[in-house]
Amino acid sequence: MNSRCAACKYLRRRCPSDCIFSPYFPPNDPQRFACIHRIYGASNVARMLQQLPENQRASAVDCLYYEAQCRVQDPVYGCAGIISLLYQQIHNAETEIAKTQAQIALLIDSNTQEQQVYLHQNIEVESDLNILLQEQGDEFSLLGPPNQASSGFI
Amino acid sequence: MGGTSPCASCKLLRRRCAKDCIFAPYFPSDDPQKFSIVHKVFGASNVSKMLQELPAHQRADAVSSLVYEANARMRDPVYGCVGAISYLQNQVSQLQMQLAVAQTEILYIQMQQEPVMPAPASLGEPDDKSFLLHPQAYLNFASSSSNVIHDSLKRESIFGHDMVS
């Protein structure tokens, strides 16, 4: 004897061989149809399924079950509440990303400026050194080769 | 006594619009489409039941969310609102990943700017660096709502193909 699907059990009716509910409401999960029925009603669900190609009905029932559960958990906002929360999360994440990228730009900028100051200082030191060497070189040539000079360098 | 016009619900249902009609405050007669779509998806008696179970000050929001869901279901008869949830959840994940990458980049830059020979006082403070060994810490942005969604949407067997529209 074939067992009735969960929908026909819930509706207390005979489950025909071409029952539109039976592929999606197995008898071992009565809660599934009960929840969907509470929010959408049996005739609405049957009509929605009939308007869909067969290969899309399983997904549609899964989604209806999910939405019905959301509505049971949150009778005021249902799924719309979750969507609103997700939009808020997106906004928060985008704000944080913008702040973080601004921080990165500042850090890179200050890093670059420090490097430029460092390079500039090095150039100055180098040119001072060159001048000093030049001066010493001049003195050296005036004094002649080392073996002739007394301690010419101070 | 001049009779008031029946609300959109009672007009569609072809019944007398009582003074205490539960639909009247939320389905004015000048917007028949609003009730029509909610009736198509949820049915008038289910909507009436849902509104009766709520305190009066929450009914307007409930009607707005029902209208929203009904519109989503009409636009997408297979996935309805769940399609939008899946898409937005995907966006949140991608943005959280971007944020984690950006924050790691800051740490990297800050590390490069630190002096090569740290002062003795700062040695022996491994905590500042330990998170670099555990980048997953930056990816833990779990929220309670996303847990609700993950429980249902993670199952590959439910949605046979990519739902993102």
mmCIF file of C-alpha atoms in Angstrom:
data_model
loop_
_atom_site.group_PDB
_atom_site.id
_atom_site.type_symbol
_atom_site.label_atom_id
_atom_site.label_comp_id
_atom_site.label_asym_id
_atom_site.label_seq_id
_atom_site.Cartn_x
_atom_site.Cartn_y
_atom_site.Cartn_z
ATOM 1 C CA MET A 1 0.000 0.000 0.000
ATOM 2 C CA ASN A 2 1.469 3.336 -1.048
ATOM 3 C CA SER A 3 1.918 5.848 1.746
ATOM 4 C CA ARG A 4 0.358 9.293 1.303
ATOM 5 C CA CYS A 5 2.665 12.255 0.824
ATOM 6 C CA ALA A 6 3.044 14.683 3.722
ATOM 7 C CA ALA A 7 0.750 17.203 2.011
ATOM 8 C CA CYS A 8 -2.145 14.799 1.547
ATOM 9 C CA LYS A 9 -1.649 13.477 5.063
ATOM 10 C CA TYR A 10 -1.851 17.020 6.385
ATOM 11 C CA LEU A 11 -4.885 17.798 4.226
ATOM 12 C CA ARG A 12 -6.443 14.481 5.178
ATOM 13 C CA ARG A 13 -7.175 13.446 1.663
ATOM 14 C CA ARG A 14 -6.362 10.655 -0.711
ATOM 15 C CA CYS A 15 -2.994 10.956 -2.395
ATOM 16 C CA PRO A 16 -3.510 10.384 -6.127
ATOM 17 C CA SER A 17 -0.783 8.862 -8.282
ATOM 18 C CA ASP A 18 -0.275 12.222 -10.049
ATOM 19 C CA CYS A 19 -0.337 14.271 -6.832
ATOM 20 C CA ILE A 20 1.488 17.513 -7.528
ATOM 21 C CA PHE A 21 2.857 17.658 -3.984
ATOM 22 C CA SER A 22 4.162 14.125 -3.516
ATOM 23 C CA PRO A 23 7.600 14.479 -5.201
ATOM 24 C CA TYR A 24 8.447 17.394 -2.920
ATOM 25 C CA PHE A 25 6.768 16.493 0.345
ATOM 26 C CA PRO A 26 7.855 13.025 1.413
ATOM 27 C CA PRO A 27 5.861 11.503 4.295
ATOM 28 C CA ASN A 28 8.894 11.438 6.592
ATOM 29 C CA ASP A 29 9.017 15.262 6.821
ATOM 30 C CA PRO A 30 5.587 16.534 7.856
ATOM 31 C CA GLN A 31 6.992 19.836 9.143
ATOM 32 C CA ARG A 32 7.948 20.931 5.643
ATOM 33 C CA PHE A 33 4.421 21.045 4.284
ATOM 34 C CA ALA A 34 2.934 22.266 7.557
ATOM 35 C CA CYS A 35 5.210 25.305 7.540
ATOM 36 C CA ILE A 36 4.599 26.141 3.878
ATOM 37 C CA HIS A 37 0.866 25.643 4.260
ATOM 38 C CA ARG A 38 0.781 27.991 7.233
ATOM 39 C CA ILE A 39 2.204 30.856 5.186
ATOM 40 C CA TYR A 40 1.099 30.204 1.614
ATOM 41 C CA GLY A 41 -1.811 27.791 1.742
ATOM 42 C CA ALA A 42 -2.183 24.556 -0.196
ATOM 43 C CA SER A 43 -4.018 25.903 -3.239
ATOM 44 C CA ASN A 44 -1.523 28.732 -3.764
ATOM 45 C CA VAL A 45 1.382 26.304 -3.596
ATOM 46 C CA ALA A 46 -0.326 23.883 -5.989
ATOM 47 C CA ARG A 47 -1.006 26.709 -8.431
ATOM 48 C CA MET A 48 2.573 28.019 -8.201
ATOM 49 C CA LEU A 49 3.962 24.537 -8.860
ATOM 50 C CA GLN A 50 1.631 23.941 -11.783
ATOM 51 C CA GLN A 51 2.862 27.133 -13.417
ATOM 52 C CA LEU A 52 6.478 25.947 -13.301
ATOM 53 C CA PRO A 53 8.264 23.396 -15.464
ATOM 54 C CA GLU A 54 8.829 20.153 -13.565
ATOM 55 C CA ASN A 55 12.593 20.504 -13.367
ATOM 56 C CA GLN A 56 12.250 23.763 -11.427
ATOM 57 C CA ARG A 57 9.652 22.691 -8.904
ATOM 58 C CA ALA A 58 12.036 21.136 -6.385
ATOM 59 C CA SER A 59 14.041 24.365 -6.128
ATOM 60 C CA ALA A 60 10.857 26.404 -5.881
ATOM 61 C CA VAL A 61 9.565 24.293 -2.987
ATOM 62 C CA ASP A 62 12.921 24.554 -1.185
ATOM 63 C CA CYS A 63 12.784 28.339 -1.510
ATOM 64 C CA LEU A 64 9.162 28.513 -0.400
ATOM 65 C CA TYR A 65 10.085 26.422 2.653
ATOM 66 C CA TYR A 66 13.012 28.722 3.454
ATOM 67 C CA GLU A 67 10.868 31.835 3.113
ATOM 68 C CA ALA A 68 8.063 30.305 5.167
ATOM 69 C CA GLN A 69 10.527 29.462 7.933
ATOM 70 C CA CYS A 70 11.852 33.033 7.877
ATOM 71 C CA ARG A 71 8.312 34.344 8.177
ATOM 72 C CA VAL A 72 7.533 32.004 11.084
ATOM 73 C CA GLN A 73 10.715 33.104 12.892
ATOM 74 C CA ASP A 74 10.107 36.784 12.147
ATOM 75 C CA PRO A 75 6.381 37.379 11.592
ATOM 76 C CA VAL A 76 6.871 41.091 10.900
ATOM 77 C CA TYR A 77 9.761 41.175 8.422
ATOM 78 C CA GLY A 78 10.341 37.587 7.272
ATOM 79 C CA CYS A 79 12.907 37.301 4.466
ATOM 80 C CA ALA A 80 12.805 41.025 3.845
ATOM 81 C CA GLY A 81 14.448 41.470 7.243
ATOM 82 C CA ILE A 82 17.396 39.313 6.198
ATOM 83 C CA ILE A 83 17.750 41.222 2.938
ATOM 84 C CA SER A 84 17.750 44.505 4.836
ATOM 85 C CA LEU A 85 20.431 43.179 7.175
ATOM 86 C CA LEU A 86 22.579 42.085 4.233
ATOM 87 C CA TYR A 87 22.335 45.529 2.630
ATOM 88 C CA GLN A 88 23.485 46.979 5.951
ATOM 89 C CA GLN A 89 26.427 44.574 6.076
ATOM 90 C CA ILE A 90 27.397 45.526 2.531
ATOM 91 C CA HIS A 91 27.281 49.208 3.394
ATOM 92 C CA ASN A 92 29.385 48.673 6.532
ATOM 93 C CA ALA A 93 31.965 46.587 4.685
ATOM 94 C CA GLU A 94 32.269 49.170 1.886
ATOM 95 C CA THR A 95 32.767 51.938 4.450
ATOM 96 C CA GLU A 96 35.473 49.956 6.225
ATOM 97 C CA ILE A 97 37.227 49.180 2.951
ATOM 98 C CA ALA A 98 37.218 52.864 1.988
ATOM 99 C CA LYS A 99 38.644 53.833 5.398
ATOM 100 C CA THR A 100 41.306 51.162 5.203
ATOM 101 C CA GLN A 101 42.336 52.152 1.680
ATOM 102 C CA ALA A 102 42.616 55.788 2.791
ATOM 103 C CA GLN A 103 44.870 54.648 5.629
ATOM 104 C CA ILE A 104 47.019 52.700 3.180
ATOM 105 C CA ALA A 105 47.347 55.761 0.940
ATOM 106 C CA LEU A 106 48.423 57.866 3.932
ATOM 107 C CA LEU A 107 50.963 55.307 5.049
ATOM 108 C CA ILE A 108 52.450 54.997 1.571
ATOM 109 C CA ASP A 109 52.552 58.780 1.243
ATOM 110 C CA SER A 110 54.333 59.281 4.574
ATOM 111 C CA ASN A 111 56.700 56.443 3.726
ATOM 112 C CA THR A 112 57.567 58.088 0.402
ATOM 113 C CA GLN A 113 58.164 61.465 2.039
ATOM 114 C CA GLU A 114 60.508 59.913 4.595
ATOM 115 C CA GLN A 115 62.471 58.243 1.835
ATOM 116 C CA GLN A 116 62.760 61.521 -0.051
ATOM 117 C CA VAL A 117 64.036 63.317 3.056
ATOM 118 C CA TYR A 118 66.509 60.509 3.634
ATOM 119 C CA LEU A 119 67.763 60.627 0.036
ATOM 120 C CA HIS A 120 68.039 64.407 0.117
ATOM 121 C CA GLN A 121 70.095 64.260 3.303
ATOM 122 C CA ASN A 122 72.380 61.649 1.755
ATOM 123 C CA ILE A 123 72.959 63.821 -1.305
ATOM 124 C CA GLU A 124 73.926 66.761 0.901
ATOM 125 C CA VAL A 125 76.339 64.627 2.893
ATOM 126 C CA GLU A 126 77.877 63.298 -0.296
ATOM 127 C CA SER A 127 78.382 66.733 -1.792
ATOM 128 C CA ASP A 128 79.987 67.969 1.461
ATOM 129 C CA LEU A 129 82.282 64.985 1.355
ATOM 130 C CA ASN A 130 83.244 65.690 -2.265
ATOM 131 C CA ILE A 131 84.057 69.299 -1.430
ATOM 132 C CA LEU A 132 86.203 68.162 1.485
ATOM 133 C CA LEU A 133 88.076 65.641 -0.638
ATOM 134 C CA GLN A 134 88.586 68.261 -3.336
ATOM 135 C CA GLU A 135 90.076 70.659 -0.803
ATOM 136 C CA GLN A 136 92.377 68.020 0.599
ATOM 137 C CA GLY A 137 93.390 67.036 -2.893
ATOM 138 C CA ASP A 138 94.323 70.644 -3.700
ATOM 139 C CA GLU A 139 96.405 70.914 -0.575
ATOM 140 C CA PHE A 140 98.112 67.706 -1.397
ATOM 141 C CA SER A 141 99.114 68.867 -4.858
ATOM 142 C CA LEU A 142 100.500 72.110 -3.391
ATOM 143 C CA LEU A 143 102.609 70.227 -0.912
ATOM 144 C CA GLY A 144 103.944 67.800 -3.487
ATOM 145 C CA PRO A 145 104.304 64.025 -3.160
ATOM 146 C CA PRO A 146 103.928 62.629 0.327
ATOM 147 C CA ASN A 147 107.549 61.807 0.901
ATOM 148 C CA GLN A 148 108.446 65.455 0.619
ATOM 149 C CA ALA A 149 105.759 66.716 2.913
ATOM 150 C CA SER A 150 105.804 67.078 6.582
ATOM 151 C CA SER A 151 102.476 66.458 8.178
ATOM 152 C CA GLY A 152 100.683 68.794 5.830
ATOM 153 C CA PHE A 153 97.266 67.704 6.700
ATOM 154 C CA ILE A 154 95.675 68.897 9.736
ATOM 155 C CA MET B 1 -24.342 58.700 5.999
ATOM 156 C CA GLY B 2 -21.954 58.819 3.118
ATOM 157 C CA GLY B 3 -20.431 55.405 2.651
ATOM 158 C CA THR B 4 -16.654 55.184 2.522
ATOM 159 C CA SER B 5 -15.168 53.431 -0.451
ATOM 160 C CA PRO B 6 -14.330 49.759 0.208
ATOM 161 C CA CYS B 7 -10.647 49.016 0.626
ATOM 162 C CA ALA B 8 -8.732 47.351 -2.201
ATOM 163 C CA SER B 9 -9.004 43.942 -0.496
ATOM 164 C CA CYS B 10 -12.740 44.003 -0.096
ATOM 165 C CA LYS B 11 -13.116 45.294 -3.639
ATOM 166 C CA LEU B 12 -11.125 42.372 -4.988
ATOM 167 C CA LEU B 13 -12.849 39.882 -2.712
ATOM 168 C CA ARG B 14 -16.214 41.438 -3.515
ATOM 169 C CA ARG B 15 -17.382 41.733 -0.002
ATOM 170 C CA ARG B 16 -18.608 44.425 2.302
ATOM 171 C CA CYS B 17 -15.800 46.451 3.797
ATOM 172 C CA ALA B 18 -16.526 46.509 7.510
ATOM 173 C CA LYS B 19 -15.569 49.450 9.716
ATOM 174 C CA ASP B 20 -12.993 47.305 11.468
ATOM 175 C CA CYS B 21 -11.747 45.615 8.286
ATOM 176 C CA ILE B 22 -8.258 44.366 9.060
ATOM 177 C CA PHE B 23 -7.025 45.110 5.547
ATOM 178 C CA ALA B 24 -8.421 48.623 5.150
ATOM 179 C CA PRO B 25 -5.592 50.605 6.852
ATOM 180 C CA TYR B 26 -2.936 48.936 4.690
ATOM 181 C CA PHE B 27 -4.626 48.372 1.357
ATOM 182 C CA PRO B 28 -6.247 51.637 0.267
ATOM 183 C CA SER B 29 -8.653 51.524 -2.659
ATOM 184 C CA ASP B 30 -6.379 53.655 -4.840
ATOM 185 C CA ASP B 31 -3.734 50.901 -5.025
ATOM 186 C CA PRO B 32 -5.477 47.684 -6.081
ATOM 187 C CA GLN B 33 -2.261 46.141 -7.360
ATOM 188 C CA LYS B 34 -0.762 45.983 -3.882
ATOM 189 C CA PHE B 35 -3.405 43.625 -2.491
ATOM 190 C CA SER B 36 -3.751 41.727 -5.729
ATOM 191 C CA ILE B 37 -0.127 40.613 -5.656
ATOM 192 C CA VAL B 38 -0.177 39.699 -1.969
ATOM 193 C CA HIS B 39 -3.385 37.733 -2.487
ATOM 194 C CA LYS B 40 -1.845 35.846 -5.413
ATOM 195 C CA VAL B 41 1.153 34.677 -3.420
ATOM 196 C CA PHE B 42 -0.110 34.339 0.149
ATOM 197 C CA GLY B 43 -3.884 34.352 -0.111
ATOM 198 C CA ALA B 44 -6.269 36.723 1.649
ATOM 199 C CA SER B 45 -7.079 34.426 4.571
ATOM 200 C CA ASN B 46 -3.403 33.770 5.323
ATOM 201 C CA VAL B 47 -2.652 37.499 5.234
ATOM 202 C CA SER B 48 -5.616 38.182 7.497
ATOM 203 C CA LYS B 49 -4.449 35.500 9.933
ATOM 204 C CA MET B 50 -0.879 36.853 9.934
ATOM 205 C CA LEU B 51 -2.056 40.402 10.597
ATOM 206 C CA GLN B 52 -4.392 39.322 13.367
ATOM 207 C CA GLU B 53 -1.509 37.606 15.147
ATOM 208 C CA LEU B 54 0.485 40.841 15.230
ATOM 209 C CA PRO B 55 0.069 43.922 17.431
ATOM 210 C CA ALA B 56 -1.440 46.807 15.484
ATOM 211 C CA HIS B 57 1.729 48.918 15.465
ATOM 212 C CA GLN B 58 3.637 46.189 13.594
ATOM 213 C CA ARG B 59 1.097 45.457 10.918
ATOM 214 C CA ALA B 60 2.150 48.208 8.506
ATOM 215 C CA ASP B 61 5.723 46.863 8.422
ATOM 216 C CA ALA B 62 4.436 43.318 8.051
ATOM 217 C CA VAL B 63 2.326 44.341 5.050
ATOM 218 C CA SER B 64 5.317 46.121 3.480
ATOM 219 C CA SER B 65 7.500 43.041 3.826
ATOM 220 C CA LEU B 66 4.741 40.774 2.496
ATOM 221 C CA VAL B 67 4.334 43.034 -0.531
ATOM 222 C CA TYR B 68 8.118 42.970 -1.029
ATOM 223 C CA GLU B 69 8.247 39.176 -0.890
ATOM 224 C CA ALA B 70 5.231 38.782 -3.128
ATOM 225 C CA ASN B 71 6.815 41.075 -5.728
ATOM 226 C CA ALA B 72 10.046 39.093 -5.529
ATOM 227 C CA ARG B 73 8.108 35.858 -6.034
ATOM 228 C CA MET B 74 6.267 37.291 -9.045
ATOM 229 C CA ARG B 75 9.531 38.464 -10.612
ATOM 230 C CA ASP B 76 11.246 35.144 -9.938
ATOM 231 C CA PRO B 77 8.695 32.332 -9.565
ATOM 232 C CA VAL B 78 11.371 29.764 -8.707
ATOM 233 C CA TYR B 79 13.692 31.487 -6.238
ATOM 234 C CA GLY B 80 11.735 34.527 -5.075
ATOM 235 C CA CYS B 81 13.506 36.393 -2.261
ATOM 236 C CA VAL B 82 16.019 33.618 -1.770
ATOM 237 C CA GLY B 83 17.666 34.534 -5.077
ATOM 238 C CA ALA B 84 18.313 38.032 -3.792
ATOM 239 C CA ILE B 85 19.584 36.691 -0.455
ATOM 240 C CA SER B 86 22.023 34.381 -2.196
ATOM 241 C CA TYR B 87 23.328 37.193 -4.398
ATOM 242 C CA LEU B 88 23.731 39.637 -1.501
ATOM 243 C CA GLN B 89 25.398 37.010 0.697
ATOM 244 C CA ASN B 90 27.923 36.481 -2.091
ATOM 245 C CA GLN B 91 28.592 40.223 -2.214
ATOM 246 C CA VAL B 92 29.118 40.375 1.543
ATOM 247 C CA SER B 93 31.659 37.526 1.376
ATOM 248 C CA GLN B 94 33.597 39.220 -1.412
ATOM 249 C CA LEU B 95 33.682 42.541 0.419
ATOM 250 C CA GLN B 96 34.823 40.888 3.633
ATOM 251 C CA MET B 97 37.634 39.245 1.697
ATOM 252 C CA GLN B 98 38.628 42.613 0.223
ATOM 253 C CA LEU B 99 38.621 44.141 3.686
ATOM 254 C CA ALA B 100 40.842 41.368 5.053
ATOM 255 C CA VAL B 101 43.323 41.882 2.202
ATOM 256 C CA ALA B 102 43.384 45.649 2.773
ATOM 257 C CA GLN B 103 43.955 45.228 6.509
ATOM 258 C CA THR B 104 46.772 42.777 5.882
ATOM 259 C CA GLU B 105 48.330 45.295 3.522
ATOM 260 C CA ILE B 106 48.331 47.933 6.274
ATOM 261 C CA LEU B 107 50.104 45.570 8.631
ATOM 262 C CA TYR B 108 52.680 44.796 5.969
ATOM 263 C CA ILE B 109 53.365 48.489 5.342
ATOM 264 C CA GLN B 110 53.594 49.192 9.063
ATOM 265 C CA MET B 111 56.041 46.353 9.487
ATOM 266 C CA GLN B 112 58.207 47.723 6.699
ATOM 267 C CA GLN B 113 58.272 51.097 8.397
ATOM 268 C CA GLU B 114 59.469 49.671 11.701
ATOM 269 C CA PRO B 115 63.171 50.162 12.505
ATOM 270 C CA VAL B 116 65.409 47.212 11.534
ATOM 271 C CA MET B 117 66.895 46.894 15.035
ATOM 272 C CA PRO B 118 64.027 47.139 17.467
ATOM 273 C CA ALA B 119 64.795 48.710 20.865
ATOM 274 C CA PRO B 120 65.442 46.078 23.546
ATOM 275 C CA ALA B 121 62.272 47.040 25.390
ATOM 276 C CA SER B 122 60.134 45.950 22.462
ATOM 277 C CA LEU B 123 61.703 42.539 22.157
ATOM 278 C CA GLY B 124 59.839 39.626 23.615
ATOM 279 C CA GLU B 125 56.405 40.854 22.475
ATOM 280 C CA PRO B 126 55.362 38.178 20.081
ATOM 281 C CA ASP B 127 51.670 39.074 20.242
ATOM 282 C CA ASP B 128 52.046 41.895 17.778
ATOM 283 C CA LYS B 129 53.231 39.523 15.117
ATOM 284 C CA SER B 130 51.327 36.349 15.880
ATOM 285 C CA PHE B 131 48.295 37.249 13.824
ATOM 286 C CA LEU B 132 50.423 37.248 10.695
ATOM 287 C CA LEU B 133 50.654 33.519 11.149
ATOM 288 C CA HIS B 134 46.876 33.284 11.353
ATOM 289 C CA PRO B 135 45.366 35.364 8.560
ATOM 290 C CA GLN B 136 42.143 33.408 8.918
ATOM 291 C CA ALA B 137 41.399 35.577 11.949
ATOM 292 C CA TYR B 138 40.550 38.412 9.570
ATOM 293 C CA LEU B 139 38.102 36.295 7.666
ATOM 294 C CA ASN B 140 35.930 35.500 10.654
ATOM 295 C CA PHE B 141 33.148 37.991 10.144
ATOM 296 C CA ALA B 142 30.394 35.592 10.983
ATOM 297 C CA SER B 143 27.139 37.162 11.940
ATOM 298 C CA SER B 144 24.061 35.497 13.282
ATOM 299 C CA SER B 145 22.050 36.205 10.151
ATOM 300 C CA SER B 146 24.625 34.711 7.859
ATOM 301 C CA ASN B 147 24.519 31.553 9.966
ATOM 302 C CA VAL B 148 20.780 31.349 9.348
ATOM 303 C CA ILE B 149 21.351 31.649 5.631
ATOM 304 C CA HIS B 150 24.351 29.316 5.490
ATOM 305 C CA ASP B 151 22.424 26.515 7.098
ATOM 306 C CA SER B 152 19.968 26.532 4.247
ATOM 307 C CA LEU B 153 21.948 27.805 1.318
ATOM 308 C CA LYS B 154 25.128 25.778 1.755
ATOM 309 C CA ARG B 155 23.425 22.577 0.735
ATOM 310 C CA GLU B 156 24.384 21.889 -2.856
ATOM 311 C CA SER B 157 21.577 19.410 -3.247
ATOM 312 C CA ILE B 158 18.891 22.039 -2.783
ATOM 313 C CA PHE B 159 19.940 24.344 -5.533
ATOM 314 C CA GLY B 160 21.029 22.316 -8.486
ATOM 315 C CA HIS B 161 22.694 25.225 -10.186
ATOM 316 C CA ASP B 162 24.075 28.658 -9.583
ATOM 317 C CA MET B 163 21.367 30.882 -8.225
ATOM 318 C CA VAL B 164 23.072 34.197 -8.690
ATOM 319 C CA SER B 165 21.074 36.108 -11.244
#
